[in-house]
Amino acid sequence: MAVGIFDSGLGGLTVYDAVHKAMPDQPIVYFGDNAHAPYGVRDADDIFEKTTFAVERLWDAGCDLVILACNTASAAALRRMQESWLPEDKRVLGVFVPLIEALTERNWGDNSPPREVAVKHVALFATPATVSSRAFQRELAFRAIGVDVEAQACGGVVDAIEDGDTILAEALVRSHVEALKRKMPNPEAAILGCTHYPWMEDTFQSALGPDVKVYSQASLVAASLGDYLERHPAMRGPGQESMFLTTGDPKRVSDHATQFLRRRVEFISA
Ligand code: DGL
């Protein structure tokens, strides 16, 4: 019955945590490719290779359904995986669509033509690879018209979070928000388009100010996963056991994960 959750590192734990809270009995296998994080500075072929390797490992652990809890992999590799790589009995879901549906006030799977929505000025914070893929703008254009998106590539933030250096991560977030505001002084909404960033959500919100609505993915993805599993119960794979896998040093990764989740988490070698 297990479901797989993949990220380049610790960021997907924000999604894991929301899924676990929403579905406490659901076995989850988490894969963090910490040895190769960050993905945000890699090219699309490299991201595709690393992501497919991880997804195959999650299949081996009995997860027929895998959530790419990584915007960078969702932006750079998901389409190629779905078009030319994925076997028919497996599913891989990304994290963009639930967020964009929330922003554009749509219900799950509403594929009606794009229309005007309440927000007009949106700030997107994401990794360099996600920003340069323009995947967010592409998905948004299918659903909304007249929305001005200003993207800020947040170099360094993922590395600082992976290193457990929250002081550096906070300083970087503040400087990226300042850079964004120079380009778009009054955004109405801000998208945290990287699953690592919810760890820094308070810093984003305080740097952006109280009038900016900050959208973060974890709970949106958890809700849409619950909905998906209700409609496709057979996509729960044969795996029974929850576990945390990493390509990095299990002790170090476990310590950092414990610091973020505020409860003991034990990673083992992938
Ligand atoms: N947490 C990831 C994302 O959502 C990956 C960031 C990275 O490895 O650069 O984009």
PDB file of C-alpha atoms and ligand atoms in Angstrom:
ATOM      1  CA  MET A   1       0.000   0.000   0.000  1.00  0.00           C
ATOM      2  CA  ALA A   2       2.995   2.313   0.106  1.00  0.00           C
ATOM      3  CA  VAL A   3       3.276   5.608  -1.724  1.00  0.00           C
ATOM      4  CA  GLY A   4       6.683   7.039  -2.676  1.00  0.00           C
ATOM      5  CA  ILE A   5       7.780  10.620  -2.087  1.00  0.00           C
ATOM      6  CA  PHE A   6      10.892  11.853  -3.827  1.00  0.00           C
ATOM      7  CA  ASP A   7      12.999  14.981  -3.445  1.00  0.00           C
ATOM      8  CA  SER A   8      16.577  15.957  -4.167  1.00  0.00           C
ATOM      9  CA  GLY A   9      17.025  16.272  -0.411  1.00  0.00           C
ATOM     10  CA  LEU A  10      15.136  17.396   2.674  1.00  0.00           C
ATOM     11  CA  GLY A  11      12.565  19.678   1.036  1.00  0.00           C
ATOM     12  CA  GLY A  12      10.142  16.885   0.195  1.00  0.00           C
ATOM     13  CA  LEU A  13       9.804  16.258   3.928  1.00  0.00           C
ATOM     14  CA  THR A  14       7.480  19.280   3.989  1.00  0.00           C
ATOM     15  CA  VAL A  15       5.205  17.300   1.668  1.00  0.00           C
ATOM     16  CA  TYR A  16       5.838  14.060   3.595  1.00  0.00           C
ATOM     17  CA  ASP A  17       4.819  15.755   6.840  1.00  0.00           C
ATOM     18  CA  ALA A  18       1.561  17.092   5.383  1.00  0.00           C
ATOM     19  CA  VAL A  19       0.690  13.716   3.816  1.00  0.00           C
ATOM     20  CA  HIS A  20       1.513  11.881   7.031  1.00  0.00           C
ATOM     21  CA  LYS A  21      -0.696  14.243   9.060  1.00  0.00           C
ATOM     22  CA  ALA A  22      -3.568  13.921   6.592  1.00  0.00           C
ATOM     23  CA  MET A  23      -3.228  10.104   6.205  1.00  0.00           C
ATOM     24  CA  PRO A  24      -1.467   8.733   9.319  1.00  0.00           C
ATOM     25  CA  ASP A  25      -2.058   5.091   8.330  1.00  0.00           C
ATOM     26  CA  GLN A  26      -0.660   5.444   4.825  1.00  0.00           C
ATOM     27  CA  PRO A  27       2.786   3.766   4.499  1.00  0.00           C
ATOM     28  CA  ILE A  28       5.198   6.196   2.844  1.00  0.00           C
ATOM     29  CA  VAL A  29       8.675   5.559   1.475  1.00  0.00           C
ATOM     30  CA  TYR A  30      10.697   8.773   1.279  1.00  0.00           C
ATOM     31  CA  PHE A  31      13.747   9.060  -0.995  1.00  0.00           C
ATOM     32  CA  GLY A  32      16.117  12.011  -0.587  1.00  0.00           C
ATOM     33  CA  ASP A  33      18.926  12.254  -3.133  1.00  0.00           C
ATOM     34  CA  ASN A  34      20.957  14.270  -0.645  1.00  0.00           C
ATOM     35  CA  ALA A  35      24.284  13.208  -2.164  1.00  0.00           C
ATOM     36  CA  HIS A  36      23.353  15.098  -5.335  1.00  0.00           C
ATOM     37  CA  ALA A  37      21.373  18.067  -3.947  1.00  0.00           C
ATOM     38  CA  PRO A  38      20.873  20.732  -5.045  1.00  0.00           C
ATOM     39  CA  TYR A  39      19.268  19.833  -8.368  1.00  0.00           C
ATOM     40  CA  GLY A  40      18.470  23.467  -9.079  1.00  0.00           C
ATOM     41  CA  VAL A  41      21.891  24.132 -10.612  1.00  0.00           C
ATOM     42  CA  ARG A  42      21.902  20.968 -12.806  1.00  0.00           C
ATOM     43  CA  ASP A  43      20.851  20.652 -16.447  1.00  0.00           C
ATOM     44  CA  ALA A  44      17.660  18.902 -17.555  1.00  0.00           C
ATOM     45  CA  ASP A  45      19.347  15.640 -18.722  1.00  0.00           C
ATOM     46  CA  ASP A  46      21.172  15.278 -15.429  1.00  0.00           C
ATOM     47  CA  ILE A  47      17.972  15.940 -13.444  1.00  0.00           C
ATOM     48  CA  PHE A  48      16.105  13.388 -15.597  1.00  0.00           C
ATOM     49  CA  GLU A  49      18.739  10.688 -14.943  1.00  0.00           C
ATOM     50  CA  LYS A  50      18.873  11.275 -11.211  1.00  0.00           C
ATOM     51  CA  THR A  51      15.106  11.489 -10.844  1.00  0.00           C
ATOM     52  CA  THR A  52      14.434   8.274 -12.810  1.00  0.00           C
ATOM     53  CA  PHE A  53      17.071   6.423 -10.769  1.00  0.00           C
ATOM     54  CA  ALA A  54      15.308   7.452  -7.557  1.00  0.00           C
ATOM     55  CA  VAL A  55      11.865   6.605  -8.870  1.00  0.00           C
ATOM     56  CA  GLU A  56      13.035   3.102  -9.854  1.00  0.00           C
ATOM     57  CA  ARG A  57      14.348   2.622  -6.326  1.00  0.00           C
ATOM     58  CA  LEU A  58      10.916   3.597  -4.983  1.00  0.00           C
ATOM     59  CA  TRP A  59       9.284   1.061  -7.289  1.00  0.00           C
ATOM     60  CA  ASP A  60      11.624  -1.580  -5.827  1.00  0.00           C
ATOM     61  CA  ALA A  61      10.346  -0.552  -2.383  1.00  0.00           C
ATOM     62  CA  GLY A  62       6.801  -1.345  -3.523  1.00  0.00           C
ATOM     63  CA  CYS A  63       5.577   2.139  -4.471  1.00  0.00           C
ATOM     64  CA  ASP A  64       3.673   2.140  -7.770  1.00  0.00           C
ATOM     65  CA  LEU A  65       2.733   5.775  -7.250  1.00  0.00           C
ATOM     66  CA  VAL A  66       5.487   8.313  -6.684  1.00  0.00           C
ATOM     67  CA  ILE A  67       5.067  12.008  -5.876  1.00  0.00           C
ATOM     68  CA  LEU A  68       7.894  14.152  -7.209  1.00  0.00           C
ATOM     69  CA  ALA A  69       7.949  16.442  -4.177  1.00  0.00           C
ATOM     70  CA  CYS A  70      10.537  18.476  -6.007  1.00  0.00           C
ATOM     71  CA  ASN A  71       9.580  21.351  -8.281  1.00  0.00           C
ATOM     72  CA  THR A  72      12.928  21.205 -10.018  1.00  0.00           C
ATOM     73  CA  ALA A  73      12.388  17.559 -11.055  1.00  0.00           C
ATOM     74  CA  SER A  74       8.729  18.263 -11.831  1.00  0.00           C
ATOM     75  CA  ALA A  75       9.759  21.188 -14.047  1.00  0.00           C
ATOM     76  CA  ALA A  76      12.753  19.618 -15.755  1.00  0.00           C
ATOM     77  CA  ALA A  77      11.957  15.890 -15.987  1.00  0.00           C
ATOM     78  CA  LEU A  78       8.312  15.010 -15.347  1.00  0.00           C
ATOM     79  CA  ARG A  79       6.945  15.646 -18.820  1.00  0.00           C
ATOM     80  CA  ARG A  80       9.714  13.561 -20.451  1.00  0.00           C
ATOM     81  CA  MET A  81       9.133  10.777 -17.917  1.00  0.00           C
ATOM     82  CA  GLN A  82       5.401  10.702 -18.610  1.00  0.00           C
ATOM     83  CA  GLU A  83       5.809  10.893 -22.385  1.00  0.00           C
ATOM     84  CA  SER A  84       8.562   8.375 -23.011  1.00  0.00           C
ATOM     85  CA  TRP A  85       9.694   6.522 -19.923  1.00  0.00           C
ATOM     86  CA  LEU A  86       6.906   5.538 -17.564  1.00  0.00           C
ATOM     87  CA  PRO A  87       5.444   1.991 -17.764  1.00  0.00           C
ATOM     88  CA  GLU A  88       1.650   1.775 -17.883  1.00  0.00           C
ATOM     89  CA  ASP A  89       1.225   0.289 -14.415  1.00  0.00           C
ATOM     90  CA  LYS A  90       3.111   3.113 -12.638  1.00  0.00           C
ATOM     91  CA  ARG A  91       2.273   6.758 -11.936  1.00  0.00           C
ATOM     92  CA  VAL A  92       4.453   9.746 -11.186  1.00  0.00           C
ATOM     93  CA  LEU A  93       2.758  12.971 -10.075  1.00  0.00           C
ATOM     94  CA  GLY A  94       4.337  16.420  -9.833  1.00  0.00           C
ATOM     95  CA  VAL A  95       3.727  19.240  -7.382  1.00  0.00           C
ATOM     96  CA  PHE A  96       2.948  22.178  -9.691  1.00  0.00           C
ATOM     97  CA  VAL A  97      -0.627  21.536 -10.658  1.00  0.00           C
ATOM     98  CA  PRO A  98      -2.277  21.472  -7.183  1.00  0.00           C
ATOM     99  CA  LEU A  99      -0.627  24.824  -6.436  1.00  0.00           C
ATOM    100  CA  ILE A 100      -1.670  26.433  -9.696  1.00  0.00           C
ATOM    101  CA  GLU A 101      -5.217  25.116  -9.283  1.00  0.00           C
ATOM    102  CA  ALA A 102      -5.351  26.782  -5.850  1.00  0.00           C
ATOM    103  CA  LEU A 103      -3.982  30.048  -7.228  1.00  0.00           C
ATOM    104  CA  THR A 104      -6.455  30.041 -10.118  1.00  0.00           C
ATOM    105  CA  GLU A 105      -9.426  28.988  -7.955  1.00  0.00           C
ATOM    106  CA  ARG A 106      -9.996  25.704  -9.804  1.00  0.00           C
ATOM    107  CA  ASN A 107     -11.161  22.339  -8.616  1.00  0.00           C
ATOM    108  CA  TRP A 108      -9.059  19.253  -9.258  1.00  0.00           C
ATOM    109  CA  GLY A 109      -8.838  18.405 -12.957  1.00  0.00           C
ATOM    110  CA  ASP A 110     -10.936  21.376 -14.139  1.00  0.00           C
ATOM    111  CA  ASN A 111      -9.618  21.652 -17.692  1.00  0.00           C
ATOM    112  CA  SER A 112     -11.911  24.423 -18.894  1.00  0.00           C
ATOM    113  CA  PRO A 113     -10.296  27.206 -20.983  1.00  0.00           C
ATOM    114  CA  PRO A 114      -8.104  29.818 -19.275  1.00  0.00           C
ATOM    115  CA  ARG A 115      -9.987  32.687 -17.642  1.00  0.00           C
ATOM    116  CA  GLU A 116      -9.382  35.851 -15.642  1.00  0.00           C
ATOM    117  CA  VAL A 117      -8.624  35.250 -11.955  1.00  0.00           C
ATOM    118  CA  ALA A 118      -8.474  37.485  -8.893  1.00  0.00           C
ATOM    119  CA  VAL A 119      -4.682  37.756  -8.618  1.00  0.00           C
ATOM    120  CA  LYS A 120      -2.832  39.804 -11.229  1.00  0.00           C
ATOM    121  CA  HIS A 121       0.708  40.121  -9.847  1.00  0.00           C
ATOM    122  CA  VAL A 122       2.421  36.939  -8.680  1.00  0.00           C
ATOM    123  CA  ALA A 123       5.936  36.513  -7.358  1.00  0.00           C
ATOM    124  CA  LEU A 124       7.495  33.098  -7.964  1.00  0.00           C
ATOM    125  CA  PHE A 125      10.409  31.980  -5.791  1.00  0.00           C
ATOM    126  CA  ALA A 126      12.115  28.824  -7.070  1.00  0.00           C
ATOM    127  CA  THR A 127      15.432  27.227  -7.967  1.00  0.00           C
ATOM    128  CA  PRO A 128      17.405  28.429 -11.015  1.00  0.00           C
ATOM    129  CA  ALA A 129      16.434  25.274 -13.006  1.00  0.00           C
ATOM    130  CA  THR A 130      12.726  25.690 -12.223  1.00  0.00           C
ATOM    131  CA  VAL A 131      12.798  29.372 -13.145  1.00  0.00           C
ATOM    132  CA  SER A 132      14.596  28.774 -16.433  1.00  0.00           C
ATOM    133  CA  SER A 133      12.240  25.910 -17.403  1.00  0.00           C
ATOM    134  CA  ARG A 134       9.280  28.359 -17.348  1.00  0.00           C
ATOM    135  CA  ALA A 135       7.135  25.323 -16.460  1.00  0.00           C
ATOM    136  CA  PHE A 136       5.176  27.329 -13.896  1.00  0.00           C
ATOM    137  CA  GLN A 137       4.231  30.021 -16.427  1.00  0.00           C
ATOM    138  CA  ARG A 138       3.306  27.310 -18.970  1.00  0.00           C
ATOM    139  CA  GLU A 139       0.962  25.515 -16.545  1.00  0.00           C
ATOM    140  CA  LEU A 140      -0.509  28.829 -15.404  1.00  0.00           C
ATOM    141  CA  ALA A 141      -1.229  29.917 -18.995  1.00  0.00           C
ATOM    142  CA  PHE A 142      -3.402  26.797 -19.471  1.00  0.00           C
ATOM    143  CA  ARG A 143      -5.656  28.025 -16.648  1.00  0.00           C
ATOM    144  CA  ALA A 144      -5.486  31.817 -16.301  1.00  0.00           C
ATOM    145  CA  ILE A 145      -5.156  34.927 -18.414  1.00  0.00           C
ATOM    146  CA  GLY A 146      -3.778  38.343 -17.522  1.00  0.00           C
ATOM    147  CA  VAL A 147      -1.514  37.212 -14.670  1.00  0.00           C
ATOM    148  CA  ASP A 148       1.864  38.892 -14.499  1.00  0.00           C
ATOM    149  CA  VAL A 149       4.501  36.515 -13.019  1.00  0.00           C
ATOM    150  CA  GLU A 150       7.888  37.763 -11.837  1.00  0.00           C
ATOM    151  CA  ALA A 151      10.281  34.931 -11.038  1.00  0.00           C
ATOM    152  CA  GLN A 152      13.223  35.055  -8.645  1.00  0.00           C
ATOM    153  CA  ALA A 153      15.835  32.302  -8.845  1.00  0.00           C
ATOM    154  CA  CYS A 154      16.836  31.775  -5.221  1.00  0.00           C
ATOM    155  CA  GLY A 155      20.446  30.634  -5.504  1.00  0.00           C
ATOM    156  CA  GLY A 156      22.014  29.204  -2.343  1.00  0.00           C
ATOM    157  CA  VAL A 157      18.860  28.716  -0.254  1.00  0.00           C
ATOM    158  CA  VAL A 158      18.584  24.947  -0.818  1.00  0.00           C
ATOM    159  CA  ASP A 159      22.290  24.423  -0.011  1.00  0.00           C
ATOM    160  CA  ALA A 160      21.926  26.362   3.242  1.00  0.00           C
ATOM    161  CA  ILE A 161      18.852  24.347   4.263  1.00  0.00           C
ATOM    162  CA  GLU A 162      20.542  21.037   3.367  1.00  0.00           C
ATOM    163  CA  ASP A 163      23.478  22.123   5.557  1.00  0.00           C
ATOM    164  CA  GLY A 164      21.112  22.959   8.422  1.00  0.00           C
ATOM    165  CA  ASP A 165      22.333  26.580   8.285  1.00  0.00           C
ATOM    166  CA  THR A 166      19.078  28.434   8.940  1.00  0.00           C
ATOM    167  CA  ILE A 167      20.798  31.763   9.644  1.00  0.00           C
ATOM    168  CA  LEU A 168      22.323  31.787   6.167  1.00  0.00           C
ATOM    169  CA  ALA A 169      19.066  30.542   4.630  1.00  0.00           C
ATOM    170  CA  GLU A 170      17.155  33.423   6.274  1.00  0.00           C
ATOM    171  CA  ALA A 171      19.642  36.030   5.068  1.00  0.00           C
ATOM    172  CA  LEU A 172      19.452  34.644   1.531  1.00  0.00           C
ATOM    173  CA  VAL A 173      15.650  34.577   1.556  1.00  0.00           C
ATOM    174  CA  ARG A 174      15.555  38.238   2.632  1.00  0.00           C
ATOM    175  CA  SER A 175      17.939  39.269  -0.120  1.00  0.00           C
ATOM    176  CA  HIS A 176      15.981  37.298  -2.767  1.00  0.00           C
ATOM    177  CA  VAL A 177      12.731  38.927  -1.615  1.00  0.00           C
ATOM    178  CA  GLU A 178      14.389  42.372  -1.882  1.00  0.00           C
ATOM    179  CA  ALA A 179      15.590  41.512  -5.416  1.00  0.00           C
ATOM    180  CA  LEU A 180      12.084  40.406  -6.398  1.00  0.00           C
ATOM    181  CA  LYS A 181      10.520  43.579  -4.980  1.00  0.00           C
ATOM    182  CA  ARG A 182      12.836  45.707  -7.100  1.00  0.00           C
ATOM    183  CA  LYS A 183      11.278  44.030 -10.157  1.00  0.00           C
ATOM    184  CA  MET A 184       7.679  43.814  -8.814  1.00  0.00           C
ATOM    185  CA  PRO A 185       7.134  46.204  -5.875  1.00  0.00           C
ATOM    186  CA  ASN A 186       3.610  45.062  -4.958  1.00  0.00           C
ATOM    187  CA  PRO A 187       2.919  41.384  -5.611  1.00  0.00           C
ATOM    188  CA  GLU A 188      -0.486  40.182  -4.359  1.00  0.00           C
ATOM    189  CA  ALA A 189       0.590  36.570  -4.065  1.00  0.00           C
ATOM    190  CA  ALA A 190       3.884  34.743  -3.672  1.00  0.00           C
ATOM    191  CA  ILE A 191       4.484  31.154  -4.682  1.00  0.00           C
ATOM    192  CA  LEU A 192       7.061  29.142  -2.764  1.00  0.00           C
ATOM    193  CA  GLY A 193       7.962  27.027  -5.795  1.00  0.00           C
ATOM    194  CA  CYS A 194      10.484  24.771  -4.095  1.00  0.00           C
ATOM    195  CA  THR A 195       9.587  22.231  -1.447  1.00  0.00           C
ATOM    196  CA  HIS A 196      12.546  23.312   0.674  1.00  0.00           C
ATOM    197  CA  TYR A 197      11.148  26.833   1.100  1.00  0.00           C
ATOM    198  CA  PRO A 198       8.258  26.047   3.492  1.00  0.00           C
ATOM    199  CA  TRP A 199      10.941  25.602   6.162  1.00  0.00           C
ATOM    200  CA  MET A 200      11.556  29.345   5.616  1.00  0.00           C
ATOM    201  CA  GLU A 201       7.917  30.363   5.174  1.00  0.00           C
ATOM    202  CA  ASP A 202       7.899  32.762   8.152  1.00  0.00           C
ATOM    203  CA  THR A 203      10.933  34.570   6.764  1.00  0.00           C
ATOM    204  CA  PHE A 204       9.347  34.852   3.302  1.00  0.00           C
ATOM    205  CA  GLN A 205       6.115  36.172   4.849  1.00  0.00           C
ATOM    206  CA  SER A 206       7.847  38.712   7.073  1.00  0.00           C
ATOM    207  CA  ALA A 207      10.081  39.962   4.242  1.00  0.00           C
ATOM    208  CA  LEU A 208       7.123  40.205   1.854  1.00  0.00           C
ATOM    209  CA  GLY A 209       4.798  41.866   4.366  1.00  0.00           C
ATOM    210  CA  PRO A 210       1.358  40.878   5.681  1.00  0.00           C
ATOM    211  CA  ASP A 211      -0.550  41.918   2.538  1.00  0.00           C
ATOM    212  CA  VAL A 212       1.058  39.262   0.354  1.00  0.00           C
ATOM    213  CA  LYS A 213      -0.634  35.861   0.342  1.00  0.00           C
ATOM    214  CA  VAL A 214       2.040  33.172   0.441  1.00  0.00           C
ATOM    215  CA  TYR A 215       1.169  29.882  -1.273  1.00  0.00           C
ATOM    216  CA  SER A 216       3.122  26.856  -0.180  1.00  0.00           C
ATOM    217  CA  GLN A 217       2.673  23.383  -1.571  1.00  0.00           C
ATOM    218  CA  ALA A 218       2.721  20.817   1.193  1.00  0.00           C
ATOM    219  CA  SER A 219      -0.916  20.820   2.294  1.00  0.00           C
ATOM    220  CA  LEU A 220      -2.195  21.371  -1.266  1.00  0.00           C
ATOM    221  CA  VAL A 221      -0.244  18.350  -2.505  1.00  0.00           C
ATOM    222  CA  ALA A 222      -1.418  16.228   0.437  1.00  0.00           C
ATOM    223  CA  ALA A 223      -5.052  17.108  -0.295  1.00  0.00           C
ATOM    224  CA  SER A 224      -4.704  16.320  -3.970  1.00  0.00           C
ATOM    225  CA  LEU A 225      -2.960  13.012  -3.200  1.00  0.00           C
ATOM    226  CA  GLY A 226      -5.847  12.004  -0.907  1.00  0.00           C
ATOM    227  CA  ASP A 227      -8.254  12.852  -3.689  1.00  0.00           C
ATOM    228  CA  TYR A 228      -6.208  10.908  -6.261  1.00  0.00           C
ATOM    229  CA  LEU A 229      -5.999   7.787  -4.067  1.00  0.00           C
ATOM    230  CA  GLU A 230      -9.736   7.821  -3.533  1.00  0.00           C
ATOM    231  CA  ARG A 231     -10.269   7.813  -7.265  1.00  0.00           C
ATOM    232  CA  HIS A 232      -7.422   5.347  -8.004  1.00  0.00           C
ATOM    233  CA  PRO A 233      -7.189   3.023  -4.980  1.00  0.00           C
ATOM    234  CA  ALA A 234      -5.301   0.419  -7.027  1.00  0.00           C
ATOM    235  CA  MET A 235      -2.355   2.831  -7.344  1.00  0.00           C
ATOM    236  CA  ARG A 236      -1.344   2.081  -3.761  1.00  0.00           C
ATOM    237  CA  GLY A 237       1.617  -0.225  -4.376  1.00  0.00           C
ATOM    238  CA  PRO A 238       2.401  -3.552  -2.652  1.00  0.00           C
ATOM    239  CA  GLY A 239       4.933  -2.071  -0.163  1.00  0.00           C
ATOM    240  CA  GLN A 240       3.781  -2.208   3.490  1.00  0.00           C
ATOM    241  CA  GLU A 241       6.606  -0.504   5.292  1.00  0.00           C
ATOM    242  CA  SER A 242       7.347   3.197   5.799  1.00  0.00           C
ATOM    243  CA  MET A 243      11.007   4.150   5.489  1.00  0.00           C
ATOM    244  CA  PHE A 244      13.357   7.012   4.762  1.00  0.00           C
ATOM    245  CA  LEU A 245      16.042   6.411   2.147  1.00  0.00           C
ATOM    246  CA  THR A 246      18.964   8.672   1.318  1.00  0.00           C
ATOM    247  CA  THR A 247      21.915   8.643  -1.048  1.00  0.00           C
ATOM    248  CA  GLY A 248      23.744  10.868   1.456  1.00  0.00           C
ATOM    249  CA  ASP A 249      25.219  10.151   4.878  1.00  0.00           C
ATOM    250  CA  PRO A 250      22.286   8.620   6.843  1.00  0.00           C
ATOM    251  CA  LYS A 251      23.434   9.995  10.210  1.00  0.00           C
ATOM    252  CA  ARG A 252      23.870  13.561   8.991  1.00  0.00           C
ATOM    253  CA  VAL A 253      20.636  13.502   6.977  1.00  0.00           C
ATOM    254  CA  SER A 254      18.721  12.006   9.938  1.00  0.00           C
ATOM    255  CA  ASP A 255      20.012  14.761  12.236  1.00  0.00           C
ATOM    256  CA  HIS A 256      18.997  17.543   9.857  1.00  0.00           C
ATOM    257  CA  ALA A 257      15.611  15.929   9.161  1.00  0.00           C
ATOM    258  CA  THR A 258      15.007  15.614  12.915  1.00  0.00           C
ATOM    259  CA  GLN A 259      15.841  19.302  13.348  1.00  0.00           C
ATOM    260  CA  PHE A 260      13.257  20.306  10.705  1.00  0.00           C
ATOM    261  CA  LEU A 261      10.483  17.843  11.546  1.00  0.00           C
ATOM    262  CA  ARG A 262      11.010  18.250  15.311  1.00  0.00           C
ATOM    263  CA  ARG A 263      10.779  14.513  15.856  1.00  0.00           C
ATOM    264  CA  ARG A 264      13.329  11.744  15.447  1.00  0.00           C
ATOM    265  CA  VAL A 265      13.620  10.457  11.889  1.00  0.00           C
ATOM    266  CA  GLU A 266      16.011   7.660  10.887  1.00  0.00           C
ATOM    267  CA  PHE A 267      17.238   7.569   7.304  1.00  0.00           C
ATOM    268  CA  ILE A 268      18.936   4.490   5.874  1.00  0.00           C
ATOM    269  CA  SER A 269      21.177   4.174   2.831  1.00  0.00           C
ATOM    270  CA  ALA A 270      19.284   4.004  -0.445  1.00  0.00           C
TER     271      ALA A 270
HETATM  272  N1  DGL B   1      13.099  20.859  -3.176  1.00  0.00           N
HETATM  273  C1  DGL B   1      13.377  20.981  -4.543  1.00  0.00           C
HETATM  274  C2  DGL B   1      12.405  21.755  -5.339  1.00  0.00           C
HETATM  275  O1  DGL B   1      11.235  21.728  -4.979  1.00  0.00           O
HETATM  276  C3  DGL B   1      14.772  20.804  -4.997  1.00  0.00           C
HETATM  277  C4  DGL B   1      15.709  21.915  -4.881  1.00  0.00           C
HETATM  278  C5  DGL B   1      17.078  21.576  -5.381  1.00  0.00           C
HETATM  279  O2  DGL B   1      17.547  20.448  -5.216  1.00  0.00           O
HETATM  280  O3  DGL B   1      17.699  22.501  -5.913  1.00  0.00           O
HETATM  281  O4  DGL B   1      12.721  22.376  -6.314  1.00  0.00           O
END
